Structures are given as C-alpha cells and as structure tokens.
Amino acid sequence: MVLTAVLDYVGVATFAMVSTVAARDRRLDLVSAAMLGTVAGIGGGTLRDLALDRTVFWLHDPGYLYVCVGAATLVWFVGAGPRRRQTLLFLDALGISSFAVVGALIAGEAGVSAPVAVVMGILTATCGGILRDVLAGELAVLVRRDIYISVAMLSATVFVVATELRLPPVPAAICGAAVGTVLRVLVITRRWQLPAPPRA
Amino acid sequence: MVLTAVLDYVGVATFAMVSTVAARDRRLDLVSAAMLGTVAGIGGGTLRDLALDRTVFWLHDPGYLYVCVGAATLVWFVGAGPRRRQTLLFLDALGISSFAVVGALIAGEAGVSAPVAVVMGILTATCGGILRDVLAGELAVLVRRDIYISVAMLSATVFVVATELRLPPVPAAICGAAVGTVLRVLVITRRWQLPAPPRA
Amino acid sequence: MVLTAVLDYVGVATFAMVSTVAARDRRLDLVSAAMLGTVAGIGGGTLRDLALDRTVFWLHDPGYLYVCVGAATLVWFVGAGPRRRQTLLFLDALGISSFAVVGALIAGEAGVSAPVAVVMGILTATCGGILRDVLAGELAVLVRRDIYISVAMLSATVFVVATELRLPPVPAAICGAAVGTVLRVLVITRRWQLPAPPRA
C-alpha cells in the first residue's frame, strides 16, 4: 500500500527529528544525535519485526536509515524554535497513530490474532521512543504522566476492529490513524492525564 | 508438560503482580503499570525465544498477555498491604526458579549444550525484571546487593545436571525449582548478600 | 578467517575486562560483574545476529561465554591498577575497531548493502557497551562527550570501502581495524571531542 509507505516514512522522519530536538537541547554531538534519532525512528519497527520473525524492515531498504540520519542532521544544524517544535508535536501525534496502524497491519498479515496485532501496533509506535529515552538516560514515557501508549493502543484497536468488521485496509487505516491523532492532539492541548491509582 | 505450563503461568502472573506493586507505589497510571507488568512477565521468555530463534511464545498464545494485563489491573485497583507483599515475595521466589528451569528445558529441547541451556535459564528468569527496571528508570537487580541472578543460575544448573544424570524431566524440574526457591527464601529471610570484591 | 576469529576473541575478552574494572570500582559482587562483563562482551554481536536473522554466534559455541566469565572473574579477583587500566584502554581501542570490521564483514556475507554493513559494524562494536551501561544504570557513551561511535563507523567504513575497491578481506580488515585503533588512541591521548551543536 502506498498510503502505509508514506505514513511510515513520515513517522520515521518525525520521530528522528523530535529526538534530535531533545538531543540538541542537551548539546549532544552530531554522531550521538544521529544515532539516537535513528533508534527513535526505526527502533519500534525493528522490535516488531524481531518479535514477528520477519526480516527487519530496513535490512534491505537503507532508505529508512538515510531518512533518519538526514532528518537528524538537518535538525542538529538548523535547530528548532517554538513554532517548529509545535509543528513537530503535531506531526508526532500523526506519527504514533500511523506507526500503530502500520504495526497492527503488518502483524495481521503475519497471521497473528487481533489482540496480538494490537500489541504489535503499540510496540511499533512506542518502543523507538522508549528505547531512545533509555539510551539517553532520560525517564521513558512509561513513567511520565503523559497519555502516549494509550494513543497507540487506540489507533491499533480502531484499525483492527475496523478490519474485523470487513472495512477495506485503506479506510480502516485512515480511521485508526485519525482517531489516534485527534486523541493525542486533545491530550497535548488540554493537558489530559490518566488517573493515579486509587488509595489502598 | 502440564507442570511447566502451570509453573509458567504462575511465574508470569507473579512477575506482573510484583511489578505492579512497585508501579502503584510510584503512582503510575494503569496503562504504564500494565505495560511494565507485561514486560516483567513475558520479557525474559521473549529474549530467550529470540536468542534461540524460536517463535516468540506469546505470539500465537495471547493467554500470556491476558494474564499479565489482568494481574496488573487487579493489583493496580486493589493494591497490596504488607501481608500480600510477603506472599508475593515468596511467589516471586517460586517464579524465578520455575522460569529458570523452564528456560533451560526449552533451550535443551532446541539442542544447545548444557552451559548455554543454563545461560538461557538465567535469561528467562531475570531479564523480564531487569528490562522492567530499566524501562521504569530504576536500578536493576544487577547493581543492587541482592542474590537474585544466582538463584536462577542454581535452579537452571540443578535441572540441567539432573537431566544429564538421566533423571526424567518432571523430577528434574521439581528439584531445580525447589532448590532455587529454598535459596531465595533463605536470601530474603536471612538477608544474605554476595561478598564485595577483594581490595586490590 | 583465522584473523577475524582471533580479533573476535580478543575483543570479547577486552570488553568483558573493561566492564569488570568499572564493576569492581562500584563494588559489585562477582555474579553481577560476570553478567555485565558477558553483556559487554557478546551483546553487540548478539544484536547484530538478531538483526541479520543469523544464528546467535555463541549459541553453539559456548567458548565465548567462558571467555567472558573467565576474564570477568580474573579481573574481579585481581583488580586493575593504573598501568593495567592504561593497557586495557588501548586493547579496548583495538576491540572496538576489530568488532566494527567483523560486524561489517559478517553483514556483507549475509548479503546486505554497503551502508547497512557499516551500520551493522557500528551495532556490533558499540551495543555491548551501551547495553552494559544501561543495565548498570550508568550514562551510556551516547550522551558522554567521547568519540567512540565514530571510531566504529570509521573502521567499518574503511573496511567496506576497501572491499568495494576489491581489496582481499584480510588486508581490508587490517586497514579498517588499524585506522580505527589509531583514531581511538588519538582521541584518548589528545582528549579530542566532537563539536557541540551550533547555537540556534
């Protein structure tokens, strides 16, 4: 599908750029920034492919590596002021949702059941960023009070349910990505948080 | 073997619950707690299967995911007072030892030599918790003064040696799990520690 | 090739010893030190093999595990004063460069393109140490101001370019390893650093 390829490249480039903004703020050198950006861009899909026992998607398609290194290098040199950060935040919302859909789609094609496809969508969308945070010695999104994993879960679930209801892949993918993007934008603009656990 | 399946599910559920007690203490939301609990429950076995080039065990059996998410959700809502924590600590001892045996058993079936089977047992038993700690930004057991990896090593070794001595798998598994559980309980109750390195 | 096998074992042993010097300084026990040393020694090659979908190299050759555990145990008991640390630092320079060449060589044999082979060389040389740092709760080389990843990149690139220019594997490997080792020694002795990003 051309659509998923486009979403995929946009997601990879966005994740690499978001990562490099953070790396630049910490004054990291270009090599570290490019490596962290690449981990952020392709880490989630790599884990998904390992878990599904597929060929890792960038192994015979170095285009993904070029996009990561190129996007990271660009951002490292030019930097990002408040407006660009704002734009990246919204592209990031689209990126998480798209990756979650792509991950669930690929998992479904590999023949796994619906719940496992949702988990693969979550892995694809969130593990690149989590891995990047861990390598950079920062607190991963898992322990920050942010609604991020839920966005991936929602996108993947909407897509999987839509295909189970016999919607064709393209509209199902658009539904999944759109619902997740809207939720993520609401989370950012309204500063939503998930509730803390009940007191014992 | 029914026995290993039971030990496996008990271990997965216990690891998810132990992880969620810690997540709850840190006031993490349900999604983060469930994801960390799932990592703790299935992370070690996943790494083992990747290293052995087997199909990842939960890929076609989402029951493991349900157990992790279910156990984490339960603990997140109801919490755990001192008595439940005590119980979980002992179940955790059984969990490490069982996972170590199951890991060594699966590795042996995959045709690796005895020392590699012991390493796979250690991986299976300890990597879920280590991964969870790393993702949660906590100090992993590797750098805490606790006897944990040695328990997995002992259980796996006892099991591997017992099968080399032609003991049938069920009694060999019981021996391995029992010896490790007893050692871990002694470690907890007597606060045993391994010695620090000699002064140079 | 006998040469790569020798370089490989020297690299694995060196990485395990360097890791154990750090573990000893932190007063970690022998089991933790041996596990971290093993991760440092074989972690990079393991990730490379997983990404290339090859059999993990130590799975049917436990010699690598023995070397890691043996080297870690030795250093844990005898310690390392200033002169031994100096020696290890230079062996480490040889280790990174050799691992980068071996990784690129193995990737090339697996049929990937030149840029992906360079990435596999970087993975092989740096991921063991990065993984060890993450597990030990220390800042990985990625966020320290050190020229380390670039050394691996240079060695792998020199090797890949040399083979593209139809140099036979042995001289190509020697060139790659030598250039990287010299760069790393210069980095250490002259305290070179990569530049920080330009001010926005």
XYZ file of C-alpha atoms in Angstrom:
600
model
C 0.000 0.000 0.000
C 1.347 3.381 -0.978
C -0.513 5.003 1.914
C 1.263 2.963 4.608
C 4.650 3.554 2.927
C 4.061 7.318 3.040
C 2.794 7.216 6.650
C 5.792 5.059 7.508
C 8.383 7.469 6.112
C 6.640 10.498 7.653
C 6.606 8.697 11.005
C 10.260 7.675 10.829
C 11.414 11.174 9.865
C 9.245 12.829 12.520
C 10.474 10.568 15.303
C 14.096 11.203 14.282
C 13.502 14.977 14.259
C 11.673 15.059 17.605
C 14.505 13.042 19.101
C 17.125 15.396 17.677
C 15.413 18.479 19.107
C 15.855 16.900 22.534
C 19.440 15.832 21.747
C 20.274 19.353 20.602
C 18.827 20.846 23.784
C 21.220 18.594 25.703
C 24.122 19.775 23.491
C 24.909 16.275 22.195
C 27.257 15.965 19.225
C 26.049 15.086 15.731
C 27.011 11.408 15.879
C 25.118 10.801 19.126
C 22.157 12.828 17.867
C 22.024 10.879 14.602
C 22.292 7.541 16.397
C 19.560 8.428 18.917
C 17.393 9.776 16.087
C 17.839 6.540 14.152
C 16.943 4.479 17.227
C 13.821 6.602 17.730
C 12.877 6.331 14.051
C 13.379 2.623 13.401
C 13.594 1.051 16.888
C 9.898 0.241 17.272
C 9.553 -1.361 13.842
C 12.751 -3.323 14.410
C 11.441 -4.841 17.641
C 8.123 -5.640 15.924
C 9.924 -7.429 13.089
C 12.118 -9.392 15.512
C 9.071 -10.460 17.534
C 7.168 -11.461 14.374
C 10.273 -13.220 12.986
C 10.102 -11.109 9.819
C 13.156 -9.699 8.056
C 13.972 -6.401 9.784
C 12.370 -3.783 7.510
C 15.473 -1.612 6.931
C 17.833 -4.528 6.253
C 17.325 -4.437 2.502
C 15.991 -0.884 2.325
C 18.632 1.559 3.612
C 16.281 4.427 2.647
C 14.951 4.382 6.209
C 18.470 4.836 7.599
C 19.124 7.746 5.217
C 15.859 9.418 6.257
C 16.752 9.107 9.957
C 20.324 10.322 9.605
C 19.290 13.064 7.167
C 16.429 14.340 9.318
C 18.603 14.273 12.449
C 21.474 16.080 10.714
C 19.157 18.776 9.377
C 17.616 19.469 12.779
C 21.013 19.326 14.511
C 22.334 22.113 12.248
C 19.289 24.375 11.951
C 17.722 23.815 15.376
C 14.050 24.304 16.210
C 12.343 27.319 17.719
C 8.906 27.305 19.396
C 6.909 27.211 16.158
C 8.825 24.261 14.692
C 8.516 22.392 17.987
C 4.756 22.946 17.869
C 4.624 21.547 14.327
C 6.756 18.562 15.305
C 4.464 17.849 18.252
C 1.511 17.530 15.887
C 3.490 15.506 13.343
C 4.497 13.287 16.257
C 0.796 12.716 17.025
C 0.322 11.604 13.422
C 3.493 9.502 13.662
C 2.428 7.491 16.742
C -1.000 6.817 15.283
C 0.364 5.835 11.862
C 3.013 3.549 13.313
C 0.407 1.847 15.494
C -1.752 1.193 12.427
C 1.176 0.030 10.299
C 2.371 -2.270 13.092
C -1.065 -3.855 13.525
C -1.445 -4.209 9.750
C 1.907 -5.962 9.343
C 1.194 -8.205 12.331
C -2.191 -9.119 10.880
C -0.542 -10.041 7.571
C 1.879 -12.243 9.549
C -1.160 -14.174 10.742
C -1.424 -13.304 14.435
C -4.710 -12.868 16.307
C -6.366 -9.483 16.850
C -5.094 -8.873 20.429
C -1.518 -9.686 19.443
C -1.857 -7.357 16.424
C -2.845 -4.537 18.801
C 0.192 -5.281 20.981
C 2.418 -5.176 17.884
C 0.908 -1.805 16.970
C 1.746 -0.491 20.449
C 5.305 -1.916 20.218
C 5.874 -0.345 16.794
C 4.624 3.071 17.845
C 6.157 3.407 21.292
C 9.330 1.313 21.550
C 11.515 3.527 19.368
C 10.934 6.481 21.675
C 11.199 4.375 24.818
C 14.498 2.870 23.631
C 15.829 6.319 22.759
C 14.914 7.619 26.241
C 16.567 4.644 27.921
C 19.764 5.034 25.867
C 19.851 8.764 26.516
C 19.413 8.202 30.252
C 16.084 10.006 30.384
C 12.864 8.930 32.053
C 10.850 6.970 29.482
C 7.267 7.914 28.689
C 6.219 4.910 30.762
C 6.909 6.737 33.987
C 5.932 10.214 32.873
C 2.354 11.356 33.357
C 1.534 11.542 29.693
C -1.076 9.802 27.536
C 1.046 8.240 24.813
C 0.818 4.468 24.925
C -2.969 4.766 25.084
C -2.920 6.695 21.794
C -1.084 3.841 20.086
C -3.443 1.336 21.688
C -6.495 3.241 20.493
C -5.227 3.617 16.903
C -4.275 -0.045 16.642
C -7.571 -1.159 18.202
C -9.699 1.012 15.892
C -7.817 -0.345 12.881
C -8.075 -3.966 13.974
C -11.780 -3.695 14.836
C -12.477 -1.916 11.538
C -10.810 -4.699 9.542
C -12.629 -7.350 11.602
C -15.827 -5.517 10.551
C -14.657 -6.082 6.964
C -13.713 -2.477 6.198
C -11.040 -2.449 3.438
C -7.481 -1.712 4.677
C -7.188 1.876 3.414
C -10.279 3.340 5.119
C -9.576 1.214 8.201
C -6.031 2.624 8.368
C -7.297 6.183 7.915
C -9.863 5.694 10.701
C -7.259 4.285 13.078
C -4.666 6.965 12.380
C -7.242 9.783 12.530
C -8.779 8.727 15.860
C -5.349 8.389 17.477
C -4.110 11.705 16.111
C -7.197 13.525 17.405
C -6.822 11.948 20.845
C -3.136 12.857 21.009
C -3.812 16.449 19.949
C -6.500 16.707 22.642
C -4.052 15.283 25.193
C -1.480 17.924 24.258
C -3.800 20.918 24.021
C -5.941 20.058 27.066
C -3.101 18.541 29.146
C -5.079 15.395 29.841
C -3.611 12.803 32.185
C -4.638 9.311 33.167
C -5.758 8.939 36.799
C -3.340 7.815 39.504
C -4.114 4.507 41.256
C -6.790 4.532 43.997
C -5.508 4.876 47.563
C -5.401 1.467 49.230
C 4.357 -30.953 30.098
C 1.393 -29.748 32.159
C 3.741 -28.981 35.058
C 5.870 -26.480 33.136
C 2.748 -24.818 31.702
C 1.375 -24.314 35.211
C 4.728 -23.077 36.567
C 4.955 -20.775 33.546
C 1.583 -19.137 34.090
C 2.164 -18.797 37.835
C 5.540 -17.163 37.123
C 4.171 -14.764 34.513
C 1.278 -13.679 36.758
C 3.543 -13.298 39.797
C 6.112 -11.189 37.943
C 3.342 -8.938 36.589
C 1.871 -8.520 40.084
C 5.224 -7.823 41.782
C 5.935 -5.237 39.111
C 2.544 -3.590 39.591
C 3.014 -3.284 43.348
C 6.124 -1.197 42.598
C 4.330 0.766 39.848
C 1.450 1.513 42.211
C 3.848 2.730 44.914
C 5.198 5.183 42.346
C 1.616 6.288 41.499
C 1.892 5.257 37.836
C -1.308 5.142 35.790
C -2.969 1.870 34.776
C -1.606 1.819 31.215
C 2.009 2.233 32.324
C 1.519 -0.278 35.129
C 0.020 -2.838 32.741
C 2.774 -2.328 30.180
C 5.555 -2.629 32.795
C 3.812 -5.671 34.289
C 3.636 -7.287 30.854
C 7.320 -6.578 30.225
C 8.204 -8.104 33.598
C 6.003 -11.154 32.926
C 6.968 -12.030 29.363
C 10.223 -10.112 28.726
C 12.620 -12.843 29.817
C 10.945 -15.579 27.804
C 10.748 -13.285 24.787
C 14.516 -12.651 24.847
C 15.134 -16.381 25.275
C 12.981 -17.199 22.253
C 14.670 -14.521 20.134
C 18.125 -15.824 21.090
C 17.083 -19.426 20.354
C 15.385 -18.367 17.104
C 12.113 -19.927 18.269
C 8.699 -18.378 17.648
C 8.116 -15.935 20.495
C 5.939 -17.906 22.933
C 3.062 -15.428 23.248
C 2.770 -14.748 19.509
C 0.154 -17.417 18.944
C -0.987 -17.698 22.551
C -2.377 -14.351 23.730
C -3.335 -16.022 27.020
C 0.009 -14.852 28.448
C -0.817 -11.246 27.562
C -4.260 -11.543 29.184
C -2.712 -12.957 32.346
C -0.194 -10.089 32.557
C -2.707 -7.324 31.874
C -5.311 -8.964 34.106
C -2.924 -9.486 37.028
C -1.559 -5.943 36.711
C -5.055 -4.421 36.538
C -6.220 -6.358 39.588
C -3.243 -5.267 41.692
C -3.470 -1.681 40.421
C -7.073 -1.418 41.671
C -6.897 -3.355 44.934
C -3.326 -2.572 45.999
C -1.214 -4.715 48.283
C -0.658 -4.357 52.020
C 2.240 -5.904 53.960
C 0.788 -9.413 54.053
C 0.119 -9.580 50.300
C 3.619 -8.245 49.624
C 5.035 -11.013 51.797
C 3.078 -13.616 49.825
C 4.187 -12.112 46.512
C 7.820 -12.195 47.641
C 7.572 -15.940 48.152
C 5.653 -16.494 44.924
C 8.402 -14.474 43.232
C 10.987 -16.923 44.624
C 8.993 -19.749 43.048
C 8.659 -17.700 39.849
C 12.400 -17.094 39.336
C 13.222 -20.726 40.000
C 10.459 -22.025 37.735
C 11.359 -19.664 34.897
C 14.988 -20.712 35.136
C 14.002 -24.370 34.846
C 11.543 -23.732 32.004
C 14.156 -21.676 30.132
C 16.815 -24.355 30.465
C 14.303 -27.047 29.453
C 13.235 -25.175 26.302
C 16.852 -24.420 25.414
C 17.768 -28.079 25.841
C 14.905 -29.081 23.523
C 16.290 -26.573 20.993
C 19.515 -28.593 21.002
C 22.018 -26.307 22.735
C 24.759 -27.544 25.056
C 24.401 -27.660 28.840
C 26.215 -24.364 29.641
C 24.156 -22.459 27.053
C 20.990 -24.017 28.497
C 21.937 -22.643 31.935
C 22.503 -19.186 30.406
C 19.068 -19.372 28.754
C 17.551 -20.277 32.110
C 19.169 -17.211 33.680
C 17.974 -15.015 30.782
C 14.417 -16.318 31.062
C 14.236 -15.807 34.808
C 15.936 -12.442 35.207
C 15.612 -10.396 32.007
C 11.920 -9.572 32.389
C 12.569 -7.887 35.733
C 15.787 -6.259 34.549
C 14.031 -4.857 31.466
C 11.169 -3.583 33.600
C 13.610 -1.826 35.963
C 15.470 -0.251 33.046
C 12.240 0.995 31.430
C 10.980 2.331 34.739
C 14.266 4.164 35.331
C 15.095 2.159 38.443
C 18.367 0.494 39.376
C 18.262 -3.054 38.025
C 18.917 -6.016 40.289
C 22.370 -6.245 38.686
C 23.625 -3.308 40.692
C 21.667 -3.931 43.865
C 23.184 -6.055 46.595
C 20.722 -8.873 46.249
C 21.123 -12.567 45.450
C 18.774 -12.998 42.515
C 20.703 -13.999 39.412
C 22.478 -16.693 41.446
C 19.093 -18.205 42.294
C 18.245 -18.539 38.607
C 21.701 -19.930 37.914
C 21.371 -22.520 40.677
C 17.905 -23.672 39.570
C 18.932 -23.975 35.932
C 22.151 -25.774 36.852
C 20.429 -28.268 39.145
C 17.875 -29.012 36.418
C 20.500 -29.397 33.685
C 22.754 -31.595 35.832
C 19.775 -33.734 36.892
C 18.761 -34.334 33.270
C 22.381 -35.088 32.344
C 22.244 -37.709 35.128
C 19.244 -39.158 33.234
C 16.599 -38.060 35.740
C 13.242 -37.743 33.878
C 12.172 -34.122 33.175
C 9.421 -33.823 35.815
C 11.502 -34.764 38.891
C 14.477 -32.828 37.444
C 12.280 -29.737 37.069
C 10.890 -30.123 40.601
C 14.433 -30.468 42.018
C 15.655 -27.362 40.174
C 12.667 -25.217 41.121
C 12.698 -26.410 44.738
C 16.409 -25.773 45.338
C 16.180 -22.272 43.851
C 13.048 -21.409 45.806
C 14.619 -22.510 49.083
C 17.787 -20.491 48.375
C 15.753 -17.379 47.500
C 13.621 -17.711 50.638
C 16.788 -18.023 52.725
C 18.220 -14.948 50.976
C 15.091 -12.958 51.828
C 14.646 -14.132 55.400
C 18.336 -14.072 56.374
C 19.258 -11.020 54.247
C 22.161 -12.842 52.635
C 24.418 -10.910 50.281
C 27.239 -11.899 47.985
C 30.672 -10.618 49.037
C 32.115 -7.407 47.599
C 35.297 -7.695 45.537
C 38.603 -8.038 47.439
C 40.555 -4.800 47.986
C 43.303 -4.511 45.391
C 39.202 -16.489 8.637
C 41.571 -17.163 11.499
C 42.318 -13.440 11.770
C 38.719 -12.426 12.493
C 38.360 -15.280 14.992
C 41.414 -14.035 16.896
C 40.285 -10.390 16.747
C 36.845 -11.531 17.880
C 38.087 -13.356 20.974
C 40.477 -10.528 21.886
C 37.606 -8.049 21.554
C 35.197 -10.124 23.633
C 37.745 -10.670 26.420
C 38.783 -6.999 26.427
C 35.214 -5.708 26.615
C 34.464 -8.101 29.500
C 37.604 -6.969 31.356
C 36.993 -3.243 30.824
C 33.442 -3.727 32.083
C 34.642 -5.602 35.155
C 37.117 -2.867 36.096
C 34.134 -0.494 36.279
C 32.016 -3.069 38.124
C 34.792 -3.611 40.641
C 35.136 0.119 41.222
C 31.448 0.151 42.097
C 31.975 -2.801 44.487
C 29.560 -5.096 42.616
C 29.576 -8.785 43.501
C 31.093 -11.432 41.228
C 27.802 -12.615 39.726
C 26.752 -9.101 38.696
C 30.250 -8.338 37.407
C 30.330 -11.534 35.347
C 26.856 -10.898 33.911
C 27.672 -7.277 32.996
C 31.007 -8.398 31.533
C 29.252 -11.013 29.429
C 26.712 -8.451 28.202
C 29.551 -6.088 27.278
C 31.474 -8.859 25.523
C 28.743 -10.533 23.488
C 25.855 -8.013 23.495
C 26.804 -6.193 20.308
C 27.334 -9.331 18.251
C 24.089 -10.777 19.594
C 22.077 -7.761 18.425
C 23.830 -7.915 15.037
C 22.939 -11.579 14.629
C 19.318 -10.977 15.640
C 19.015 -8.088 13.161
C 20.602 -10.169 10.372
C 18.460 -13.190 11.293
C 21.583 -15.312 11.736
C 22.015 -17.908 14.478
C 23.317 -16.029 17.522
C 27.074 -16.637 17.418
C 27.518 -18.014 20.935
C 24.525 -20.370 20.758
C 26.552 -23.324 19.545
C 29.949 -22.044 20.672
C 29.946 -21.576 24.450
C 33.647 -20.653 24.245
C 32.605 -17.003 24.050
C 30.669 -17.325 27.308
C 33.637 -18.977 29.022
C 35.958 -16.205 27.846
C 33.617 -13.509 29.197
C 33.004 -15.177 32.543
C 36.688 -16.145 32.866
C 38.006 -12.688 32.020
C 35.481 -11.028 34.349
C 36.288 -13.404 37.208
C 40.027 -12.861 36.823
C 39.716 -9.067 36.884
C 37.218 -9.182 39.749
C 39.720 -11.072 41.917
C 42.990 -9.402 40.960
C 41.768 -5.870 40.235
C 43.483 -3.366 37.970
C 45.856 -0.590 38.904
C 46.707 2.426 36.700
C 49.058 0.571 34.369
C 46.622 -2.280 33.655
C 43.842 0.263 33.057
C 46.079 2.007 30.536
C 46.706 -1.291 28.737
C 43.011 -2.125 28.743
C 42.181 1.280 27.260
C 44.412 0.549 24.283
C 43.138 -3.023 23.944
C 39.647 -1.513 24.020
C 40.592 0.719 21.065
C 41.650 -2.410 19.180
C 38.455 -4.153 20.329
C 36.037 -1.502 19.020
C 37.812 -1.339 15.680
C 38.000 -5.106 15.291
C 34.362 -5.627 16.233
C 33.309 -2.973 13.723
C 35.230 -4.753 10.967
C 33.959 -8.208 11.968
C 30.380 -6.899 12.107
C 30.613 -5.322 8.660
C 32.251 -8.463 7.266
C 29.544 -10.774 8.620
C 26.818 -8.405 7.398
C 28.390 -8.322 3.940
C 28.439 -12.121 3.851
C 24.740 -12.062 4.758
C 24.161 -10.079 1.579
C 23.243 -6.602 2.785
C 24.266 -3.382 1.021
C 27.351 -1.359 1.985
C 25.574 1.269 4.162
C 23.712 -1.418 6.116
C 27.007 -3.293 6.580
C 28.506 -0.149 8.137
C 25.510 0.153 10.475
C 25.966 -3.491 11.489
C 29.628 -2.780 12.202
C 28.629 0.109 14.470
C 25.995 -2.053 16.200
C 28.483 -4.873 16.790
C 31.160 -2.584 18.207
C 29.100 -0.259 20.393
C 25.912 -2.006 21.536
C 27.558 -4.353 24.035
C 29.000 -1.412 25.967
C 25.840 0.654 25.612
C 23.700 -2.223 26.879
C 26.072 -2.768 29.807
C 25.889 0.925 30.743
C 22.088 0.915 30.543
C 21.822 -2.217 32.711
C 24.301 -0.824 35.216
C 22.357 2.446 35.427
C 25.236 4.498 34.067
C 25.172 7.156 31.351
C 25.822 5.417 28.030
C 28.592 6.590 25.724
C 25.869 8.158 23.575
C 25.434 11.033 25.982
C 29.022 11.346 27.123
C 31.359 13.666 25.263
C 33.549 10.947 23.872
C 34.457 9.885 20.341
C 33.539 6.224 20.349
C 30.750 5.539 17.887
C 32.694 7.475 15.241
C 35.622 5.110 15.686
C 33.402 2.133 14.924
C 31.880 4.000 11.971
C 35.306 4.813 10.570
C 36.651 1.261 10.909
C 33.564 -0.272 9.322
C 33.558 2.308 6.521
C 37.246 1.815 5.710
C 36.739 -1.942 5.595
C 33.611 -1.735 3.427
C 35.172 0.764 1.003
C 38.361 -1.325 0.801
C 36.405 -4.454 -0.123
C 34.322 -2.465 -2.651
C 37.689 -1.467 -4.174
C 38.348 -5.229 -4.481
C 40.974 -5.441 -1.736
C 41.015 -9.044 -0.372
C 39.325 -9.455 3.042
C 42.443 -9.828 5.206
C 44.237 -6.592 4.174
C 40.867 -4.783 4.115
C 40.197 -5.945 7.681
C 43.671 -4.908 8.827
C 43.239 -1.464 7.250
C 39.851 -0.933 8.898
C 40.980 -2.107 12.329
C 44.249 -0.127 12.155
C 42.646 3.189 11.149
C 40.028 2.914 13.882
C 42.577 1.953 16.538
C 44.809 4.900 15.648
C 41.860 7.317 15.765
C 40.735 5.987 19.141
C 44.250 6.214 20.592
C 44.459 9.817 19.365
C 41.064 10.548 20.930
C 42.264 9.179 24.265
C 45.728 10.754 24.296
C 44.691 14.155 22.880
C 41.261 14.245 24.581
C 39.515 15.022 21.316
C 35.784 15.734 21.392
C 33.175 16.220 18.700
C 31.760 19.758 18.479
C 28.531 20.727 20.236
C 25.618 21.783 18.036
C 25.617 25.369 16.687
C 23.632 27.921 18.715
C 20.221 28.470 17.093
